[in-house]
CSV table of C-alpha atoms in Angstrom, one decimal:
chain,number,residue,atom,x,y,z
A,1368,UNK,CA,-1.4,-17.7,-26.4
A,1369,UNK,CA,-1.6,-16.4,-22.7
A,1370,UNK,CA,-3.8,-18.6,-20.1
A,1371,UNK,CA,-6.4,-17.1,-18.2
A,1372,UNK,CA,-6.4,-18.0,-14.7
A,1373,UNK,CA,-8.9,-16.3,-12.0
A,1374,UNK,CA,-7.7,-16.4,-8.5
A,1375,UNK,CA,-9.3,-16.5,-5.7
A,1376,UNK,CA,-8.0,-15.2,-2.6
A,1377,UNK,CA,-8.8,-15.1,1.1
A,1378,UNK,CA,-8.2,-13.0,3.9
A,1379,UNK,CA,-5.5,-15.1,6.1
A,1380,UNK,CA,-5.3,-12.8,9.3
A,1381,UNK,CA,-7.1,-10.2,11.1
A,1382,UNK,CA,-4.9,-7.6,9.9
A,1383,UNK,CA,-6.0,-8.7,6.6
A,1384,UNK,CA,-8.6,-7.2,4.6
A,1385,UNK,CA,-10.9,-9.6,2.3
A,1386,UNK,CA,-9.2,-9.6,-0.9
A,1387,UNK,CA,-10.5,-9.4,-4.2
A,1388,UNK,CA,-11.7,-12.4,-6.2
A,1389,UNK,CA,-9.1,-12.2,-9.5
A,1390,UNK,CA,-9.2,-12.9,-13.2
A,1391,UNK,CA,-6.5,-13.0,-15.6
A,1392,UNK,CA,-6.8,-12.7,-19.2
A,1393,UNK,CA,-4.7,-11.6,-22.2
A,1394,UNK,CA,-3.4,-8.0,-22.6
A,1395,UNK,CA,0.4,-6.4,-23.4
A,1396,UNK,CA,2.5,-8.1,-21.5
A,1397,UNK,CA,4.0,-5.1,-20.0
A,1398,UNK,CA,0.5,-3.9,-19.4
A,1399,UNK,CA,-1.9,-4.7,-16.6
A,1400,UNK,CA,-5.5,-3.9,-17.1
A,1401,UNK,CA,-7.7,-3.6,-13.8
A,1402,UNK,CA,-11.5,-3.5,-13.9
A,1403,UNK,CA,-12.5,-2.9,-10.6
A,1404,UNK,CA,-15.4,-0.8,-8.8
A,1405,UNK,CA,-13.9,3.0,-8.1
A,1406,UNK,CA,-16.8,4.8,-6.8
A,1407,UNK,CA,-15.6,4.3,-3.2
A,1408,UNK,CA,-12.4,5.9,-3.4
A,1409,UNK,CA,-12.3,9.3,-1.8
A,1410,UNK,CA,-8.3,9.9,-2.4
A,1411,UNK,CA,-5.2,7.9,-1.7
A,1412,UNK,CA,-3.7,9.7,1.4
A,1413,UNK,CA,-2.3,6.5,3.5
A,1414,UNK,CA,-3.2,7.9,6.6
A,1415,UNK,CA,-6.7,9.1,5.7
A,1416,UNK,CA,-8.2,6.2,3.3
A,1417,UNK,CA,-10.1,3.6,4.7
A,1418,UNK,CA,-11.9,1.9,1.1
A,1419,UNK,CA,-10.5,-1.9,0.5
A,1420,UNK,CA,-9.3,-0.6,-3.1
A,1421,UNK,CA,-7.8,2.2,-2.0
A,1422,UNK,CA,-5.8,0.3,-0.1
A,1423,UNK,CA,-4.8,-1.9,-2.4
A,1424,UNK,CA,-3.8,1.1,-4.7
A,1425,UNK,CA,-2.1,2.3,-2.1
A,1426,UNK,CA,0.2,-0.3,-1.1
A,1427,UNK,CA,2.0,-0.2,-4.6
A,1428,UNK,CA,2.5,3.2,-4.2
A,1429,UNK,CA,4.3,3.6,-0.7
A,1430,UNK,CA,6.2,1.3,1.2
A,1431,UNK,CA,6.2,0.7,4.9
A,1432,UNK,CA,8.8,-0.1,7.5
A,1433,UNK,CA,8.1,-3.8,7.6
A,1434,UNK,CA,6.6,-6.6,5.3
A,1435,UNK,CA,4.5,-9.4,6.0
A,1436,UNK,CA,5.0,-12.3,3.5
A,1437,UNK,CA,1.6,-13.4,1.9
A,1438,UNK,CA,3.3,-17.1,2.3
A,1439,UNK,CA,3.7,-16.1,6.6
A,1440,UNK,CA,2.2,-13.1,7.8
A,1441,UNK,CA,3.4,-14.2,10.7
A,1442,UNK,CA,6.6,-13.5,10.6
A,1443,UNK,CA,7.6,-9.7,10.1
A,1444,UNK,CA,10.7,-9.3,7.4
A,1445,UNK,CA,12.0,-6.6,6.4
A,1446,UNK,CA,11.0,-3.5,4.0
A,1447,UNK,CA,12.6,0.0,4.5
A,1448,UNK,CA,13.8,-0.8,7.6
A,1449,UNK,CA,16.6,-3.1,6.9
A,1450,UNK,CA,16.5,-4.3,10.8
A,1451,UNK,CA,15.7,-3.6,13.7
A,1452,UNK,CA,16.2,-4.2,17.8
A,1453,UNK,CA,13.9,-4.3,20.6
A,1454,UNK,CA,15.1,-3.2,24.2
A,1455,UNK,CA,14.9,-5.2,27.0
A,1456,UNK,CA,12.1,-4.1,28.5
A,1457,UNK,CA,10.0,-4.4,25.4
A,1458,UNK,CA,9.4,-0.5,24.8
A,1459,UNK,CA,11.9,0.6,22.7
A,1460,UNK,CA,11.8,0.1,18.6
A,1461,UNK,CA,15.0,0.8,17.0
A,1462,UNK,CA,15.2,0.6,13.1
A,1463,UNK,CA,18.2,1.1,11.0
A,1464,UNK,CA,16.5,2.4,7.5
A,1465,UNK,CA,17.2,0.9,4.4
A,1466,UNK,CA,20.1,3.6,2.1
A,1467,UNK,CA,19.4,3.7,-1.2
A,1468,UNK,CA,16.0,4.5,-1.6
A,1469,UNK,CA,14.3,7.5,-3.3
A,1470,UNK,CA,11.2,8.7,-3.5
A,1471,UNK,CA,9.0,9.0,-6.9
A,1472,UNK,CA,10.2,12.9,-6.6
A,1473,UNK,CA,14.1,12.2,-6.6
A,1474,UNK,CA,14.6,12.7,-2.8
A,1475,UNK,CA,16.1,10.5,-0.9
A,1476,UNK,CA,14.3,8.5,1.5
A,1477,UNK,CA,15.5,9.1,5.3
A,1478,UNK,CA,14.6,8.6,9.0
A,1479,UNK,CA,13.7,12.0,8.9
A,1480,UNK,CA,10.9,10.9,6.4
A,1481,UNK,CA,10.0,8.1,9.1
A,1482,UNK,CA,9.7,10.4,12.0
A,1483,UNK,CA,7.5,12.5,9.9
A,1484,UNK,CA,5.0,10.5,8.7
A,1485,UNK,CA,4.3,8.6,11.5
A,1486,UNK,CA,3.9,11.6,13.4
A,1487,UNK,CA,2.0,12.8,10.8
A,1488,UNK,CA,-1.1,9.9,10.8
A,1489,UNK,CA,-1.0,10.4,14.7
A,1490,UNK,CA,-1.4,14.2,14.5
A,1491,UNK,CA,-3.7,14.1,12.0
A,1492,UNK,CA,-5.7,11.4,13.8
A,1493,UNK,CA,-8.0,10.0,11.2
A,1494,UNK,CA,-9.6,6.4,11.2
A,1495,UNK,CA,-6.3,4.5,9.9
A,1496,UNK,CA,-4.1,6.4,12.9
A,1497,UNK,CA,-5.5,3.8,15.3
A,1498,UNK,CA,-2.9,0.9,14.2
A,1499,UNK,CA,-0.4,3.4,16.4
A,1500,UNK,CA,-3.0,5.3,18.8
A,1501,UNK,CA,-4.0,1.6,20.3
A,1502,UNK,CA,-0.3,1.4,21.8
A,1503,UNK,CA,-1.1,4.5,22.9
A,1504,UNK,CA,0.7,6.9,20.7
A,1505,UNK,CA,-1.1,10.8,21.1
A,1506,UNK,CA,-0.3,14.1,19.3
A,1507,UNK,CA,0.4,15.3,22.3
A,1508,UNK,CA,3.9,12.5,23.0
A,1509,UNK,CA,4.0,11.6,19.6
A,1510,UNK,CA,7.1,14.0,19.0
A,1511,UNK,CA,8.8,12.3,22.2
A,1512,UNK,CA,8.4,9.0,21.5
A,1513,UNK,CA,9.2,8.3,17.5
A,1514,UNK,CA,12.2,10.2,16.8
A,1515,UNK,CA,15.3,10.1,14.4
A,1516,UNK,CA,18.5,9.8,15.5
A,1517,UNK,CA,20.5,10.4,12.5
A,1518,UNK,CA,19.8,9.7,9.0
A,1519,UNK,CA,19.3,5.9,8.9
A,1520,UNK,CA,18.1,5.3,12.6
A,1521,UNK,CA,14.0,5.8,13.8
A,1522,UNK,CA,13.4,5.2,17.9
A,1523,UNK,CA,9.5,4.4,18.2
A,1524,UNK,CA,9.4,4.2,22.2
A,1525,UNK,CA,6.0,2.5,23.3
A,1526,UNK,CA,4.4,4.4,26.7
A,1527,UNK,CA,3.6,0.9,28.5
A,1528,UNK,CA,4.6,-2.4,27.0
A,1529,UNK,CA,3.4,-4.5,24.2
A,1530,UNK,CA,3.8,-7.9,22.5
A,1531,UNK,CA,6.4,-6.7,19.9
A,1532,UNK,CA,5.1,-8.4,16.7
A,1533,UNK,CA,1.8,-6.7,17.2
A,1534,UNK,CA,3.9,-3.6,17.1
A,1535,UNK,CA,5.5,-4.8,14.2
A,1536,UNK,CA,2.0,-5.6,12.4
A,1537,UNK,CA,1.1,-2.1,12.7
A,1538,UNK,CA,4.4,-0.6,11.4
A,1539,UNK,CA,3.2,-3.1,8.2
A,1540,UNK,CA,-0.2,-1.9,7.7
A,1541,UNK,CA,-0.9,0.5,5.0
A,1542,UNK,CA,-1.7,3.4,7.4
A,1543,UNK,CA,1.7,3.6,8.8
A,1544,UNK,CA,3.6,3.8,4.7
A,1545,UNK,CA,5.9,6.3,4.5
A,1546,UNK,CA,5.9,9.4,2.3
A,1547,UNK,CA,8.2,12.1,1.2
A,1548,UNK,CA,8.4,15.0,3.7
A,1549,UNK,CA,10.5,17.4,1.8
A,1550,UNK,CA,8.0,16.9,-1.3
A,1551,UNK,CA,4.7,17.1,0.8
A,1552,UNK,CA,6.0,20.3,2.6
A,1553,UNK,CA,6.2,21.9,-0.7
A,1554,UNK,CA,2.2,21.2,-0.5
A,1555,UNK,CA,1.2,22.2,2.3
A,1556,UNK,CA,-1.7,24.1,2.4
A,1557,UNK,CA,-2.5,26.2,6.0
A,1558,UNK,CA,-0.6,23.3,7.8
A,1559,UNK,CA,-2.5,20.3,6.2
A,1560,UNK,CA,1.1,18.4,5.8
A,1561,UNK,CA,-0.6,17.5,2.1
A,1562,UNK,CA,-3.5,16.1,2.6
A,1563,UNK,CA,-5.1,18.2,0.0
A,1564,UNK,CA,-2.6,17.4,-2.4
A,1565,UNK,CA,-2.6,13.6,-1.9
A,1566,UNK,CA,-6.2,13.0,-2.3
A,1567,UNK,CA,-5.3,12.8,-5.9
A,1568,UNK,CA,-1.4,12.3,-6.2
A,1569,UNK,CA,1.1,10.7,-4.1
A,1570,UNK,CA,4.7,11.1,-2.8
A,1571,UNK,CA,5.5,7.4,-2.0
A,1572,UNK,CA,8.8,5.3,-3.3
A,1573,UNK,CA,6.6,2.2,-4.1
A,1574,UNK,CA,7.1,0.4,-7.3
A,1575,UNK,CA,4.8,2.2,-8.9
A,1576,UNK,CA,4.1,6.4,-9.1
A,1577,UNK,CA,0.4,7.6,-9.7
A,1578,UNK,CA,0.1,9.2,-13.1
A,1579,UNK,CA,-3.6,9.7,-13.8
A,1580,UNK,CA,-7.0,9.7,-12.0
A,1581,UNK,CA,-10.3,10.6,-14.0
A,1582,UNK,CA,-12.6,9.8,-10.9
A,1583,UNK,CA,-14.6,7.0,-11.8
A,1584,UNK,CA,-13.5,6.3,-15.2
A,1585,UNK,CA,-9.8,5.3,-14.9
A,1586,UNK,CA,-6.7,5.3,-12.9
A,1587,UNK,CA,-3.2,4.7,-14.3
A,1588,UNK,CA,-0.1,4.2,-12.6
A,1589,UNK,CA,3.4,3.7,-14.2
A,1590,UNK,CA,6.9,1.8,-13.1
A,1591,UNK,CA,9.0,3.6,-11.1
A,1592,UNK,CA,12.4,3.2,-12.9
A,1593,UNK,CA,14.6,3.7,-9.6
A,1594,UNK,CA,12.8,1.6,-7.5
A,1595,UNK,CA,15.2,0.1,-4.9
A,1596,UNK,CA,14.4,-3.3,-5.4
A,1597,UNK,CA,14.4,-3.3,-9.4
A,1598,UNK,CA,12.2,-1.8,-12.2
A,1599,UNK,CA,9.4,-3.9,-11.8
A,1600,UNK,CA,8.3,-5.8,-15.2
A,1601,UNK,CA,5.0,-4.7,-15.7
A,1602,UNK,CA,5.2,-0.8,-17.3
A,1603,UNK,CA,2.2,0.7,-16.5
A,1604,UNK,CA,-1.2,-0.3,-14.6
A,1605,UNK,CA,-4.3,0.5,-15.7
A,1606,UNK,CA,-7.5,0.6,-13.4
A,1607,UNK,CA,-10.3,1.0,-15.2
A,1608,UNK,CA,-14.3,1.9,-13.4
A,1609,UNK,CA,-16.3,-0.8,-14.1
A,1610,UNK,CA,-18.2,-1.8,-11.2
A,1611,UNK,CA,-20.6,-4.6,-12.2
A,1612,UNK,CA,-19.7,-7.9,-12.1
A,1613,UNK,CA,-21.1,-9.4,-15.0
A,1614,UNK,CA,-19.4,-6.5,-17.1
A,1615,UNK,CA,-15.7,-7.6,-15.8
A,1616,UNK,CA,-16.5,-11.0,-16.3
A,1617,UNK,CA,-17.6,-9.9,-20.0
A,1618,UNK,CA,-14.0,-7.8,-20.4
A,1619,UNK,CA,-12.4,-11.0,-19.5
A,1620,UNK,CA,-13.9,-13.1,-21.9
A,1621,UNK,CA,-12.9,-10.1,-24.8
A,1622,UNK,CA,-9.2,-10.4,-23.2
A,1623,UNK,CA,-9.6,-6.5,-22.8
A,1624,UNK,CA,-8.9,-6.9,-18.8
A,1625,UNK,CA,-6.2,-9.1,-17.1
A,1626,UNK,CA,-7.9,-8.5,-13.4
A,1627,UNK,CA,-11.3,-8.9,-12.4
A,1628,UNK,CA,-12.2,-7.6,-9.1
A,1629,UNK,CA,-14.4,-9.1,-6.8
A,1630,UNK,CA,-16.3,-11.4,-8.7
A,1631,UNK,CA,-19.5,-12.6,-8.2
A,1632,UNK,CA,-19.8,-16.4,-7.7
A,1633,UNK,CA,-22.3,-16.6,-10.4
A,1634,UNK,CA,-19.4,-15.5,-12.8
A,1635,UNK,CA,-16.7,-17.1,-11.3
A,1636,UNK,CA,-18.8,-20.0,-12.1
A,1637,UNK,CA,-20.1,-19.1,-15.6
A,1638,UNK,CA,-16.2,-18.5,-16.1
A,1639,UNK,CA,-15.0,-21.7,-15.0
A,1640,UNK,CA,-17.8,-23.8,-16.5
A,1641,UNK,CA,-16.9,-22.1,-20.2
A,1642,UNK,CA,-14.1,-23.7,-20.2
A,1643,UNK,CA,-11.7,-20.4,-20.8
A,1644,UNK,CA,-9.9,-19.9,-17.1
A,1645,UNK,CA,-8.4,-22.1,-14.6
A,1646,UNK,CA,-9.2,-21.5,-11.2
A,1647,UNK,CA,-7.1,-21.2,-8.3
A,1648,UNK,CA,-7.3,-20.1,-4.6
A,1649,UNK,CA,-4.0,-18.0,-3.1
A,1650,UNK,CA,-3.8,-16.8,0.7
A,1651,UNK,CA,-3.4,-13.2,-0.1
A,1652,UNK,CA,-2.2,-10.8,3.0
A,1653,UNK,CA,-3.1,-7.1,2.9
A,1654,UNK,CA,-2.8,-5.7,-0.2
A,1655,UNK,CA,-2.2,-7.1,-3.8
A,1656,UNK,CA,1.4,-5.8,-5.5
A,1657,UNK,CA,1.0,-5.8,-9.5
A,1658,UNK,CA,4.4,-6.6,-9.9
């Protein structure tokens, strides 16, 4: 028999939003079941969202040039940018991108996807394109200064000079994931670069691909069998729209959900106290991976 845990995690860094409170219960083990509040989320564009769980959707769908370690935020690794080299006079990014990596479509992954999508949450200049516009990044240079050199090299030039790991924090933040250009401009609709499309779909090369969305009922989203790093073990992800607290906690209890979202303390509490969950606390950085 499975044990139930919940897990409570905290926001470790300003770049961090508050995660979720978390229960785990018993469901098929290559089966996650979500219950979580939905009625916030507007659509699953990176560089248009701005809900908590849209975000956290979001981050297993796309990937971004850099990673920050839930164990260490503060110390940038790295995610599709294999590495990368500051110039001497701290203005100058230049990142080698990762080979081997396709998007949920097939395509390949490229700088040329880099170039574009960065340019793309600048142009469009929503509320997540301030994580570049605060180094001050415009539509108006944006072409100058992020650029690809060939296919694995991006050069993201700042106008004055920065502390490079808050650079590096932005180029990890969900805003700045990176999506698949050739794909998206087979969407466009009167020059939105997608946008309409990816309100409901997505074009990332996460570990998981989108599949389903009944607004406000449920959301699935299924392994990506080429992912880069590995098939990840869990097959499929279900999100299911069931915003009150006291239901989750009930779905727990059943073993019908393996994640509770956001918890009040009252059912933490009434959780803990019936005996059925353990409960743990985990640092938890910006977004929650299922894998």
């Amino acid at each position: 028999m499975l044990r139930r845990h919940v897990i409570l995690l905290s926001s470790i860094a300003a770049l961090s939003w508050t995660a979720p409170s978390l229960a785990l219960a018993a469901t098929p083990k290559d089966q996650l079941v979500v219950a979580m509040d939905t009625s916030s989320l507007r659509g699953l564009d990176p560089n248009e969202i701005n809900q908590l769980e849209a975000a956290e959707i979001v981050a297993n769908l796309y990937e971004r040039l850099i990673v920050l370690p839930a164990d260490n935020i503060s110390k940038p690794q790295p995610g599709l940018a294999e590495s990368w080299t500051v110039s001497p006079d701290g203005k100058t990014f230049t990142f080698k991108i990762r080979s081997g990596v396709k998007f949920h479509s097939g395509n390949p992954l490229t700088a040329k996807d880099v170039e574009w999508s960065l340019r793309r949450l600048v142009k469009l200049g929503l509320a997540p394109s301030t994580d570049l516009r605060q180094w001050g990044f415009t539509a108006d240079n944006v072409e100058k200064l992020i650029r690809s050199t060939d296919a694995s090299t991006v050069v993201v030039e700042t106008p004055e000079v920065w502390n490079s790991n808050l650079i590096l924090y932005s180029l990890a933040s969900f805003s700045t994931s990176i999506l698949d250009s050739k794909f998206l401009a087979e969407k466009d609709k009167g020059g939105d670069m997608g946008r309409e499309f990816l309100q409901t779909a997505d074009a990332g090369s996460g570990p998981y691909a989108l599949r389903t969305w009944r607004v406000n009922e449920l959301i699935i989203a299924e392994a990506f069998k080429d992912y880069w790093q590995g098939e990840p073990k869990m097959r499929r992800v279900l999100l299911r729209h069931i915003p009150e607290s006291s239901a989750q906690r009930l779905q727990i209890d059943a073993g019908d959900a393996d994640v509770a979202t956001r918890l009040s303390s009252t059912d933490l509490g009434a959780l803990e106290t019936g005996g059925k969950v353990t409960i743990q606390k985990t640092p938890a950085s910006a977004s929650t991976i299922w894998r």
